[in-house]
Coordinates of C-alpha atoms in Angstrom, one line a residue:
I214 CA -10.6 -6.3 -9.3
W215 CA -7.8 -8.8 -10.1
V216 CA -4.4 -7.8 -11.3
C217 CA -3.0 -10.2 -13.9
S218 CA 0.7 -9.8 -14.8
A219 CA 2.2 -11.3 -18.0
S220 CA 5.5 -11.3 -16.1
P221 CA 6.6 -13.3 -13.1
Q222 CA 7.2 -11.4 -9.9
I223 CA 10.3 -9.2 -10.0
L224 CA 12.1 -10.1 -6.9
Y225 CA 15.6 -8.8 -7.5
K226 CA 17.2 -5.6 -8.7
N227 CA 18.5 -5.3 -12.2
I228 CA 22.3 -4.6 -12.0
Y229 CA 22.5 -4.2 -15.8
G230 CA 20.7 -0.9 -16.3
I231 CA 17.4 -0.4 -14.5
D232 CA 18.2 1.7 -11.3
I233 CA 16.6 -0.2 -8.5
P234 CA 18.8 0.6 -5.5
D235 CA 17.3 -1.9 -3.1
K236 CA 15.3 -5.1 -3.8
K237 CA 13.2 -4.2 -0.7
L238 CA 11.6 -1.5 -2.9
L239 CA 10.0 -4.2 -5.1
I240 CA 6.4 -5.0 -4.1
A241 CA 6.9 -8.7 -4.7
Y242 CA 10.1 -9.0 -2.7
D243 CA 9.3 -10.8 0.5
N244 CA 5.5 -10.5 0.0
T245 CA 3.0 -13.1 -0.8
N246 CA 0.4 -12.7 -3.5
E247 CA -2.2 -12.0 -0.8
E248 CA 0.0 -9.3 0.7
I249 CA 0.5 -7.7 -2.7
S250 CA -3.2 -7.8 -3.3
V251 CA -3.8 -5.9 -0.1
E252 CA -1.1 -3.3 -0.9
L253 CA -2.7 -2.7 -4.4
G254 CA -6.2 -2.7 -3.1
A255 CA -7.1 -5.6 -5.4
D256 CA -9.1 -8.8 -4.8
G257 CA -6.2 -10.8 -6.0
V258 CA -3.1 -11.0 -8.2
I259 CA -1.9 -13.5 -10.7
F260 CA 1.6 -13.7 -12.1
Q261 CA 3.0 -15.5 -15.1
T262 CA 5.4 -18.3 -14.2
L263 CA 9.0 -18.0 -15.3
E264 CA 8.6 -21.3 -17.1
G265 CA 5.5 -20.0 -18.9
L266 CA 7.3 -16.8 -19.9
V267 CA 10.3 -18.7 -21.4
D268 CA 8.0 -21.2 -23.1
S269 CA 6.0 -18.4 -24.7
I270 CA 9.2 -16.9 -26.1
R271 CA 10.4 -20.2 -27.4
D272 CA 7.0 -20.7 -29.1
V273 CA 7.8 -17.6 -31.2
N274 CA 11.5 -18.4 -31.7
P275 CA 12.6 -22.0 -30.8
E276 CA 16.2 -21.2 -31.5
L277 CA 16.4 -19.0 -28.4
D278 CA 17.8 -21.1 -25.5
K279 CA 19.4 -18.7 -23.1
F280 CA 17.5 -16.0 -21.2
E281 CA 18.6 -13.2 -18.8
T282 CA 16.2 -13.8 -15.9
S283 CA 18.1 -12.3 -13.0
V284 CA 15.3 -10.0 -11.9
F285 CA 13.2 -13.2 -11.4
T286 CA 15.8 -15.6 -10.1
G287 CA 18.6 -13.5 -8.5
K288 CA 21.1 -15.4 -10.6
Y289 CA 23.2 -12.9 -12.5
I290 CA 25.3 -13.7 -15.6

Protein backbone atom coordinates (compact mmCIF):
# COMPACT_ATOMS: atom_id res chain seq x y z
CA ILE A 1 0.00 0.00 0.00
CA TRP A 2 1.30 3.43 -0.96
CA VAL A 3 0.09 6.65 0.66
CA CYS A 4 -0.11 9.49 -1.86
CA SER A 5 -0.69 12.99 -0.53
CA ALA A 6 -1.91 15.90 -2.66
CA SER A 7 -0.15 18.13 -0.13
CA PRO A 8 3.50 18.66 0.70
CA GLN A 9 4.68 17.44 4.09
CA ILE A 10 3.35 19.62 6.90
CA LEU A 11 6.49 20.37 8.87
CA TYR A 12 5.57 23.37 11.01
CA LYS A 13 2.68 24.32 13.25
CA ASN A 14 0.01 26.71 12.07
CA ILE A 15 0.02 29.79 14.27
CA TYR A 16 -3.05 31.22 12.54
CA GLY A 17 -5.79 28.89 13.72
CA ILE A 18 -5.09 25.15 13.69
CA ASP A 19 -4.07 24.15 17.20
CA ILE A 20 -0.86 22.18 16.82
CA PRO A 21 0.98 22.93 20.06
CA ASP A 22 4.30 21.40 19.02
CA LYS A 23 5.71 20.72 15.55
CA LYS A 24 7.21 17.50 16.91
CA LEU A 25 3.66 16.08 16.88
CA LEU A 26 3.63 16.23 13.07
CA ILE A 27 4.58 12.92 11.46
CA ALA A 28 6.63 14.59 8.73
CA TYR A 29 8.63 16.75 11.15
CA ASP A 30 12.16 15.37 11.34
CA ASN A 31 11.18 12.09 9.61
CA THR A 32 12.12 10.86 6.17
CA ASN A 33 9.52 9.46 3.78
CA GLU A 34 10.84 6.00 4.60
CA GLU A 35 10.36 6.58 8.34
CA ILE A 36 6.85 7.89 7.71
CA SER A 37 6.07 4.76 5.67
CA VAL A 38 7.14 2.53 8.55
CA GLU A 39 5.09 4.56 11.05
CA LEU A 40 2.00 4.29 8.82
CA GLY A 41 2.57 0.64 7.97
CA ALA A 42 2.73 1.50 4.26
CA ASP A 43 5.09 0.37 1.53
CA GLY A 44 5.86 3.99 0.72
CA VAL A 45 4.65 7.56 0.75
CA ILE A 46 4.59 10.22 -1.94
CA PHE A 47 4.01 13.89 -1.22
CA GLN A 48 3.13 16.71 -3.59
CA THR A 49 5.90 19.28 -3.94
CA LEU A 50 5.19 22.81 -2.78
CA GLU A 51 6.05 24.07 -6.26
CA GLY A 52 3.59 21.59 -7.77
CA LEU A 53 0.85 22.66 -5.36
CA VAL A 54 1.36 26.36 -6.13
CA ASP A 55 1.51 25.67 -9.87
CA SER A 56 -1.76 23.71 -9.74
CA ILE A 57 -3.50 26.62 -8.03
CA ARG A 58 -2.08 29.09 -10.54
CA ASP A 59 -3.37 26.88 -13.36
CA VAL A 60 -6.89 27.50 -12.03
CA ASN A 61 -6.36 31.20 -11.24
CA PRO A 62 -3.21 32.79 -12.73
CA GLU A 63 -3.93 36.05 -10.90
CA LEU A 64 -3.00 34.51 -7.56
CA ASP A 65 0.60 35.28 -6.78
CA LYS A 66 0.95 35.07 -3.00
CA PHE A 67 0.33 31.99 -0.90
CA GLU A 68 0.38 31.36 2.85
CA THR A 69 2.67 28.34 3.02
CA SER A 70 4.01 28.57 6.57
CA VAL A 71 3.06 25.01 7.52
CA PHE A 72 5.32 23.80 4.71
CA THR A 73 8.17 26.31 4.91
CA GLY A 74 8.20 27.63 8.48
CA LYS A 75 8.17 31.19 7.10
CA TYR A 76 5.31 33.08 8.72
CA ILE A 77 3.73 36.24 7.29
